[in-house]
Amino acid sequence: MNIKSLLLGSAAALAAVSGAQAADAIVAAEPEPMEYVRVCDAFGTGFFYIPGTETCLKIGGYVRFQVDWNDNSAAAGPDDNWNARTRALLNFDARTDTELGTLRSYIGLRTWAEGDYNGGSFEIDEAYLTIGGFKVGYGYNYWDAGLSGETDDLGSNRVNMIGYEYKGDAFSAGIFVDELTKRQDGTGVLGIQAGVLDSALYEPENDNVGIEAQISGKFGAVSAQLLGGYDFHTEEGAIRAIVTAAVGPGELGLAAVWASGVSAYYDRSEWAVAAQYAAKFGKFTVTPAFQYYGNLGYDTSLGNEYNWLSNDAWRAGVTLDYAITSGLTFKSTVNYTKITGDTGAGFDDDSWTGFVRLQRTF
């Protein structure tokens, strides 16, 4: 056997062995493709697609630490004029494009700790859904909006509601039917004493009804809102107008409210006017403000009939906002209130109130 025959035989043997090993080889399965979270640009920043769906979700909220103070020794006692509070809010905003318009569901969960060690209380801040302009659920209604400072008191509500709102480029209008089950005691206002829920007029088991409607528009640098609400249980209503305009380095705001009588929409006073100017200087915003109340509070001694009192009041204050860094803000306010007339036991006819707040928003 020559060398050529030996080499050819060896090559054939190696080929046979390699073929047999290839037949017995284990082939690894290809990995499943990973689905990464995709950014959703359709509804603004912060939204992302829920994996496997066409629904966009945004998660946000804040953590807030605040210290309130006042000099009202008649109501709080000389050793109890400040209070520290910590609040946390977590919200989930889910939106999907449909043939009927954007389908949106919003859930806000809020908790706070105040003066104890049990972790505070927990509540649903808001929970509602919207589609094509229709809105149903629980949340802040039109009356919660006000001027941007911390001096005015123009009404505030969280209610179960159902209604419709049209939003255009420069004009919007909406109408809602509300479930009204409680109101704030009109004598506990102006920061002198916290509002107290009055169950004599609105028992929890009573499903009372109200209706509110608002039109608003933007005309260049000027924005205006006209709001009205009617409480069918008390058979009283209220109207409110707010106008804001860009002036110089900030924004000027004017507001007026009038109530025919005590209602769940507004029970502070028969009428009130307010003004403020929010001046911006870099990271600082300084907001001096003023509000006057005519016929403040009401007489509760007549059962379900409530008459406005002859008290008048005014409040003046200033609010300072400072943007420390992205997502972290500082806010402080100081307000002075003067009431004329009979303020009743436990109330000062003049008082200083305010707070200091640090908030991280994400």
Tab-separated table of C-alpha atoms in Angstrom:
chain	number	residue	atom	x	y	z
A	1	MET	CA	0.000	0.000	0.000
A	2	ASN	CA	1.419	3.282	-1.079
A	3	ILE	CA	1.172	6.611	0.741
A	4	LYS	CA	-1.527	7.955	-1.647
A	5	SER	CA	-3.847	5.037	-0.907
A	6	LEU	CA	-3.276	5.482	2.854
A	7	LEU	CA	-4.220	9.163	2.769
A	8	LEU	CA	-7.370	8.505	0.725
A	9	GLY	CA	-8.479	5.764	3.103
A	10	SER	CA	-7.923	7.939	6.157
A	11	ALA	CA	-9.939	10.806	4.676
A	12	ALA	CA	-12.835	8.472	3.895
A	13	ALA	CA	-12.827	7.111	7.458
A	14	LEU	CA	-12.832	10.593	8.973
A	15	ALA	CA	-15.742	11.633	6.730
A	16	ALA	CA	-17.762	8.609	7.811
A	17	VAL	CA	-17.147	9.287	11.506
A	18	SER	CA	-18.019	13.005	11.133
A	19	GLY	CA	-21.245	12.127	9.349
A	20	ALA	CA	-22.268	9.765	12.139
A	21	GLN	CA	-21.514	12.400	14.814
A	22	ALA	CA	-23.460	15.046	12.870
A	23	ALA	CA	-26.499	12.791	12.786
A	24	ASP	CA	-26.397	12.461	16.567
A	25	ALA	CA	-25.703	16.205	17.351
A	26	ILE	CA	-28.160	18.175	19.595
A	27	VAL	CA	-29.235	21.467	18.010
A	28	ALA	CA	-30.096	24.264	20.551
A	29	ALA	CA	-33.512	25.920	20.085
A	30	GLU	CA	-33.568	29.544	19.012
A	31	PRO	CA	-34.466	31.911	21.920
A	32	GLU	CA	-37.874	33.538	21.862
A	33	PRO	CA	-37.693	37.175	20.783
A	34	MET	CA	-37.944	39.566	23.770
A	35	GLU	CA	-40.676	42.219	23.660
A	36	TYR	CA	-39.239	45.448	24.976
A	37	VAL	CA	-41.368	48.239	26.433
A	38	ARG	CA	-42.116	50.727	23.685
A	39	VAL	CA	-42.505	54.466	24.151
A	40	CYS	CA	-45.967	55.817	23.271
A	41	ASP	CA	-45.810	59.286	21.713
A	42	ALA	CA	-49.513	59.703	20.968
A	43	PHE	CA	-50.548	61.155	24.346
A	44	GLY	CA	-47.497	63.114	25.441
A	45	THR	CA	-44.361	62.333	27.419
A	46	GLY	CA	-44.170	59.551	29.990
A	47	PHE	CA	-46.516	57.077	28.282
A	48	PHE	CA	-45.470	53.562	27.253
A	49	TYR	CA	-47.296	50.636	25.669
A	50	ILE	CA	-48.437	47.905	28.027
A	51	PRO	CA	-46.642	44.833	26.554
A	52	GLY	CA	-48.900	42.813	24.270
A	53	THR	CA	-51.511	45.613	23.939
A	54	GLU	CA	-52.117	48.893	22.154
A	55	THR	CA	-52.939	50.638	25.447
A	56	CYS	CA	-50.618	53.401	26.605
A	57	LEU	CA	-49.940	53.797	30.333
A	58	LYS	CA	-48.391	56.589	32.366
A	59	ILE	CA	-47.485	56.247	36.051
A	60	GLY	CA	-46.855	59.345	38.150
A	61	GLY	CA	-47.450	60.971	41.493
A	62	TYR	CA	-45.742	62.896	44.259
A	63	VAL	CA	-44.434	62.760	47.811
A	64	ARG	CA	-45.145	65.889	49.874
A	65	PHE	CA	-44.021	67.043	53.304
A	66	GLN	CA	-45.796	70.066	54.748
A	67	VAL	CA	-45.936	71.969	58.014
A	68	ASP	CA	-49.073	74.087	58.631
A	69	TRP	CA	-49.154	76.846	61.229
A	70	ASN	CA	-51.513	79.500	62.590
A	71	ASP	CA	-51.757	81.934	65.494
A	72	ASN	CA	-55.404	81.204	66.318
A	73	SER	CA	-55.021	80.482	70.033
A	74	ALA	CA	-58.784	80.713	70.582
A	75	ALA	CA	-59.433	77.615	68.471
A	76	ALA	CA	-56.228	75.583	68.636
A	77	GLY	CA	-54.764	76.367	72.052
A	78	PRO	CA	-51.399	77.999	72.705
A	79	ASP	CA	-49.408	74.774	72.339
A	80	ASP	CA	-51.117	73.330	69.272
A	81	ASN	CA	-50.619	75.901	66.510
A	82	TRP	CA	-48.593	73.835	64.046
A	83	ASN	CA	-49.036	70.468	62.386
A	84	ALA	CA	-46.726	68.363	60.195
A	85	ARG	CA	-48.219	66.268	57.415
A	86	THR	CA	-46.818	63.847	54.853
A	87	ARG	CA	-48.834	62.946	51.776
A	88	ALA	CA	-48.230	60.542	48.886
A	89	LEU	CA	-50.130	60.299	45.592
A	90	LEU	CA	-49.780	57.559	42.969
A	91	ASN	CA	-51.743	57.799	39.717
A	92	PHE	CA	-52.247	55.529	36.717
A	93	ASP	CA	-53.392	56.993	33.392
A	94	ALA	CA	-54.298	54.449	30.660
A	95	ARG	CA	-55.358	55.529	27.145
A	96	THR	CA	-56.277	53.730	23.938
A	97	ASP	CA	-57.287	55.060	20.525
A	98	THR	CA	-60.666	53.646	19.432
A	99	GLU	CA	-63.196	54.292	16.682
A	100	LEU	CA	-65.189	56.354	19.247
A	101	GLY	CA	-62.224	58.493	20.260
A	102	THR	CA	-59.648	58.132	23.001
A	103	LEU	CA	-60.683	55.724	25.751
A	104	ARG	CA	-59.113	56.856	29.020
A	105	SER	CA	-59.190	55.469	32.541
A	106	TYR	CA	-57.558	57.293	35.437
A	107	ILE	CA	-56.930	56.106	39.000
A	108	GLY	CA	-55.355	58.270	41.700
A	109	LEU	CA	-54.508	56.723	45.079
A	110	ARG	CA	-53.632	58.994	47.991
A	111	THR	CA	-52.462	58.469	51.554
A	112	TRP	CA	-51.208	60.785	54.268
A	113	ALA	CA	-49.778	60.677	57.772
A	114	GLU	CA	-50.714	63.417	60.194
A	115	GLY	CA	-49.924	63.563	63.903
A	116	ASP	CA	-49.770	59.816	64.560
A	117	TYR	CA	-47.678	56.702	64.012
A	118	ASN	CA	-50.133	54.425	62.206
A	119	GLY	CA	-49.132	55.394	58.666
A	120	GLY	CA	-52.091	57.714	58.130
A	121	SER	CA	-55.216	57.262	56.051
A	122	PHE	CA	-55.722	55.879	52.542
A	123	GLU	CA	-58.275	56.948	49.958
A	124	ILE	CA	-59.134	57.055	46.277
A	125	ASP	CA	-58.266	60.563	45.155
A	126	GLU	CA	-59.938	60.144	41.759
A	127	ALA	CA	-61.206	57.268	39.622
A	128	TYR	CA	-62.981	57.898	36.320
A	129	LEU	CA	-63.156	56.982	32.647
A	130	THR	CA	-63.675	59.107	29.557
A	131	ILE	CA	-64.429	58.389	25.906
A	132	GLY	CA	-65.296	60.770	23.103
A	133	GLY	CA	-65.932	63.660	25.509
A	134	PHE	CA	-68.119	61.672	27.930
A	135	LYS	CA	-66.880	61.304	31.514
A	136	VAL	CA	-68.167	59.155	34.391
A	137	GLY	CA	-66.663	58.439	37.798
A	138	TYR	CA	-65.367	60.140	40.914
A	139	GLY	CA	-63.098	63.150	40.966
A	140	TYR	CA	-62.593	66.889	41.225
A	141	ASN	CA	-65.238	68.896	39.413
A	142	TYR	CA	-65.146	72.390	37.870
A	143	TRP	CA	-65.542	74.057	41.275
A	144	ASP	CA	-62.173	72.772	42.440
A	145	ALA	CA	-60.324	75.047	40.007
A	146	GLY	CA	-59.299	78.472	41.267
A	147	LEU	CA	-56.521	81.021	41.062
A	148	SER	CA	-52.975	79.692	41.203
A	149	GLY	CA	-51.944	81.066	44.606
A	150	GLU	CA	-52.782	79.820	48.093
A	151	THR	CA	-54.943	82.743	49.269
A	152	ASP	CA	-58.272	82.469	47.422
A	153	ASP	CA	-61.178	80.210	48.459
A	154	LEU	CA	-63.579	79.828	45.528
A	155	GLY	CA	-65.102	76.398	46.214
A	156	SER	CA	-63.941	72.804	45.954
A	157	ASN	CA	-65.685	69.496	45.322
A	158	ARG	CA	-64.930	65.835	44.721
A	159	VAL	CA	-68.072	64.061	43.560
A	160	ASN	CA	-69.434	61.145	41.573
A	161	MET	CA	-70.378	62.630	38.225
A	162	ILE	CA	-71.577	61.904	34.717
A	163	GLY	CA	-71.432	64.366	31.865
A	164	TYR	CA	-69.975	65.565	28.606
A	165	GLU	CA	-67.238	68.070	27.779
A	166	TYR	CA	-66.323	69.510	24.393
A	167	LYS	CA	-62.752	70.759	23.969
A	168	GLY	CA	-61.673	72.829	20.987
A	169	ASP	CA	-58.527	74.774	20.220
A	170	ALA	CA	-59.753	77.983	21.888
A	171	PHE	CA	-63.162	77.058	23.323
A	172	SER	CA	-64.515	74.371	25.638
A	173	ALA	CA	-67.845	73.668	27.290
A	174	GLY	CA	-69.150	70.974	29.594
A	175	ILE	CA	-72.170	69.934	31.624
A	176	PHE	CA	-72.270	67.388	34.459
A	177	VAL	CA	-74.818	65.826	36.799
A	178	ASP	CA	-73.317	65.322	40.272
A	179	GLU	CA	-74.166	63.219	43.289
A	180	LEU	CA	-74.113	65.623	46.249
A	181	THR	CA	-73.870	63.802	49.574
A	182	LYS	CA	-72.083	66.301	51.792
A	183	ARG	CA	-70.973	69.897	52.117
A	184	GLN	CA	-68.554	71.869	54.241
A	185	ASP	CA	-69.769	73.868	57.214
A	186	GLY	CA	-69.715	77.465	56.001
A	187	THR	CA	-68.615	78.809	59.392
A	188	GLY	CA	-65.318	76.922	59.273
A	189	VAL	CA	-63.550	78.771	56.468
A	190	LEU	CA	-60.681	81.152	55.825
A	191	GLY	CA	-58.114	78.867	57.438
A	192	ILE	CA	-59.287	79.802	60.922
A	193	GLN	CA	-60.735	76.344	61.398
A	194	ALA	CA	-60.836	73.415	59.021
A	195	GLY	CA	-64.149	72.758	57.292
A	196	VAL	CA	-66.374	70.250	59.098
A	197	LEU	CA	-68.753	67.920	57.285
A	198	ASP	CA	-72.315	68.787	58.245
A	199	SER	CA	-74.533	65.672	58.178
A	200	ALA	CA	-77.673	67.576	59.233
A	201	LEU	CA	-78.262	68.710	55.655
A	202	TYR	CA	-76.595	65.899	53.705
A	203	GLU	CA	-76.895	62.495	55.348
A	204	PRO	CA	-74.572	59.871	53.831
A	205	GLU	CA	-77.494	57.691	52.721
A	206	ASN	CA	-79.166	60.535	50.814
A	207	ASP	CA	-78.319	60.626	47.120
A	208	ASN	CA	-78.873	64.290	46.367
A	209	VAL	CA	-78.383	65.661	42.877
A	210	GLY	CA	-76.809	68.779	41.440
A	211	ILE	CA	-75.998	70.052	37.972
A	212	GLU	CA	-73.096	72.222	36.869
A	213	ALA	CA	-72.021	73.684	33.539
A	214	GLN	CA	-68.991	75.661	32.417
A	215	ILE	CA	-67.890	77.475	29.280
A	216	SER	CA	-64.320	78.664	28.812
A	217	GLY	CA	-62.265	80.269	26.100
A	218	LYS	CA	-58.816	81.586	25.288
A	219	PHE	CA	-58.465	84.865	23.451
A	220	GLY	CA	-54.802	85.540	22.827
A	221	ALA	CA	-53.167	86.172	26.187
A	222	VAL	CA	-56.529	86.145	28.033
A	223	SER	CA	-58.381	83.069	29.346
A	224	ALA	CA	-61.894	83.159	30.827
A	225	GLN	CA	-64.226	80.684	32.561
A	226	LEU	CA	-67.906	81.050	33.459
A	227	LEU	CA	-69.301	78.365	35.778
A	228	GLY	CA	-72.730	77.733	37.267
A	229	GLY	CA	-74.073	75.079	39.643
A	230	TYR	CA	-77.534	74.262	41.056
A	231	ASP	CA	-78.198	72.088	44.116
A	232	PHE	CA	-81.662	70.479	43.800
A	233	HIS	CA	-81.768	69.523	47.489
A	234	THR	CA	-81.290	73.025	48.886
A	235	GLU	CA	-82.839	74.591	45.762
A	236	GLU	CA	-79.971	77.065	45.670
A	237	GLY	CA	-77.293	77.801	43.100
A	238	ALA	CA	-74.044	79.660	42.540
A	239	ILE	CA	-72.164	81.229	39.622
A	240	ARG	CA	-68.460	81.984	39.279
A	241	ALA	CA	-66.232	83.761	36.767
A	242	ILE	CA	-62.428	83.567	36.515
A	243	VAL	CA	-60.290	85.606	34.110
A	244	THR	CA	-56.514	85.318	33.739
A	245	ALA	CA	-54.163	87.255	31.479
A	246	ALA	CA	-50.440	87.332	30.789
A	247	VAL	CA	-49.182	90.708	32.000
A	248	GLY	CA	-45.496	91.600	32.159
A	249	PRO	CA	-43.384	88.884	33.793
A	250	GLY	CA	-46.368	86.956	35.153
A	251	GLU	CA	-50.097	86.325	35.139
A	252	LEU	CA	-52.919	88.459	36.515
A	253	GLY	CA	-55.981	86.606	37.834
A	254	LEU	CA	-59.425	87.972	38.757
A	255	ALA	CA	-62.393	86.016	40.124
A	256	ALA	CA	-65.922	86.604	41.425
A	257	VAL	CA	-68.552	84.249	42.875
A	258	TRP	CA	-72.179	84.747	43.943
A	259	ALA	CA	-74.507	82.252	45.689
A	260	SER	CA	-78.273	82.535	45.989
A	261	GLY	CA	-78.052	80.480	49.192
A	262	VAL	CA	-76.169	77.655	50.870
A	263	SER	CA	-75.440	74.769	48.492
A	264	ALA	CA	-72.912	71.977	48.045
A	265	TYR	CA	-71.212	74.000	45.310
A	266	TYR	CA	-70.480	77.143	47.326
A	267	ASP	CA	-71.310	77.867	50.961
A	268	ARG	CA	-68.529	80.197	52.081
A	269	SER	CA	-70.361	83.491	51.670
A	270	GLU	CA	-73.096	85.127	49.656
A	271	TRP	CA	-70.525	86.701	47.356
A	272	ALA	CA	-66.773	87.104	47.036
A	273	VAL	CA	-64.176	88.736	44.771
A	274	ALA	CA	-60.498	87.824	44.469
A	275	ALA	CA	-57.378	89.041	42.666
A	276	GLN	CA	-53.777	87.917	42.398
A	277	TYR	CA	-50.629	88.414	40.350
A	278	ALA	CA	-48.166	85.550	39.843
A	279	ALA	CA	-44.801	87.085	38.918
A	280	LYS	CA	-42.093	84.759	37.598
A	281	PHE	CA	-38.398	85.422	38.147
A	282	GLY	CA	-36.343	82.490	36.873
A	283	LYS	CA	-36.988	79.576	39.231
A	284	PHE	CA	-39.038	81.762	41.588
A	285	THR	CA	-42.739	82.635	41.394
A	286	VAL	CA	-44.097	85.243	43.816
A	287	THR	CA	-47.900	85.517	44.076
A	288	PRO	CA	-49.463	88.300	46.154
A	289	ALA	CA	-53.247	87.899	46.414
A	290	PHE	CA	-56.410	89.311	48.012
A	291	GLN	CA	-60.009	88.147	48.534
A	292	TYR	CA	-63.063	89.862	50.006
A	293	TYR	CA	-66.098	87.952	51.348
A	294	GLY	CA	-69.541	89.515	51.640
A	295	ASN	CA	-72.019	88.038	54.174
A	296	LEU	CA	-69.701	85.318	55.370
A	297	GLY	CA	-71.178	82.129	56.894
A	298	TYR	CA	-74.790	81.271	57.676
A	299	ASP	CA	-77.198	80.675	60.538
A	300	THR	CA	-77.701	76.946	61.277
A	301	SER	CA	-80.363	77.393	63.971
A	302	LEU	CA	-83.310	77.266	61.550
A	303	GLY	CA	-83.230	73.563	60.689
A	304	ASN	CA	-82.868	73.101	56.948
A	305	GLU	CA	-83.234	76.838	56.251
A	306	TYR	CA	-79.944	78.706	56.152
A	307	ASN	CA	-79.657	82.487	56.121
A	308	TRP	CA	-76.455	84.322	55.295
A	309	LEU	CA	-74.871	86.148	58.210
A	310	SER	CA	-73.940	89.821	58.096
A	311	ASN	CA	-70.229	89.118	58.655
A	312	ASP	CA	-67.766	90.408	56.102
A	313	ALA	CA	-64.144	89.338	55.801
A	314	TRP	CA	-61.018	89.897	53.791
A	315	ARG	CA	-57.816	87.974	53.369
A	316	ALA	CA	-54.447	89.066	51.983
A	317	GLY	CA	-51.373	86.951	51.496
A	318	VAL	CA	-48.364	85.997	49.427
A	319	THR	CA	-47.157	82.636	48.101
A	320	LEU	CA	-43.590	81.788	47.127
A	321	ASP	CA	-42.770	78.915	44.766
A	322	TYR	CA	-39.216	77.820	44.021
A	323	ALA	CA	-38.192	75.106	41.545
A	324	ILE	CA	-35.186	73.588	43.338
A	325	THR	CA	-34.412	71.112	40.567
A	326	SER	CA	-36.266	68.964	38.079
A	327	GLY	CA	-39.164	67.329	39.959
A	328	LEU	CA	-38.439	68.989	43.325
A	329	THR	CA	-40.248	72.178	44.425
A	330	PHE	CA	-40.540	74.342	47.508
A	331	LYS	CA	-43.697	76.301	48.376
A	332	SER	CA	-44.539	78.609	51.255
A	333	THR	CA	-47.497	80.879	51.927
A	334	VAL	CA	-48.480	83.448	54.547
A	335	ASN	CA	-52.032	84.842	54.823
A	336	TYR	CA	-53.728	87.345	57.111
A	337	THR	CA	-57.518	87.209	57.619
A	338	LYS	CA	-59.792	89.825	59.171
A	339	ILE	CA	-63.467	89.174	59.962
A	340	THR	CA	-65.982	91.831	60.943
A	341	GLY	CA	-69.089	90.909	62.944
A	342	ASP	CA	-69.866	88.056	65.330
A	343	THR	CA	-67.446	85.211	64.603
A	344	GLY	CA	-68.773	82.965	67.401
A	345	ALA	CA	-66.978	81.025	70.106
A	346	GLY	CA	-63.641	79.503	69.193
A	347	PHE	CA	-62.877	81.935	66.359
A	348	ASP	CA	-60.508	84.871	66.202
A	349	ASP	CA	-61.660	87.914	64.279
A	350	ASP	CA	-58.159	88.160	62.839
A	351	SER	CA	-55.498	85.510	62.309
A	352	TRP	CA	-52.282	84.583	60.535
A	353	THR	CA	-52.030	81.228	58.756
A	354	GLY	CA	-49.599	79.545	56.404
A	355	PHE	CA	-47.548	76.498	55.518
A	356	VAL	CA	-44.126	75.371	54.284
A	357	ARG	CA	-44.055	72.528	51.728
A	358	LEU	CA	-41.450	70.374	50.000
A	359	GLN	CA	-42.695	68.181	47.130
A	360	ARG	CA	-41.113	65.622	44.826
A	361	THR	CA	-43.198	65.043	41.693
A	362	PHE	CA	-42.554	62.271	39.172
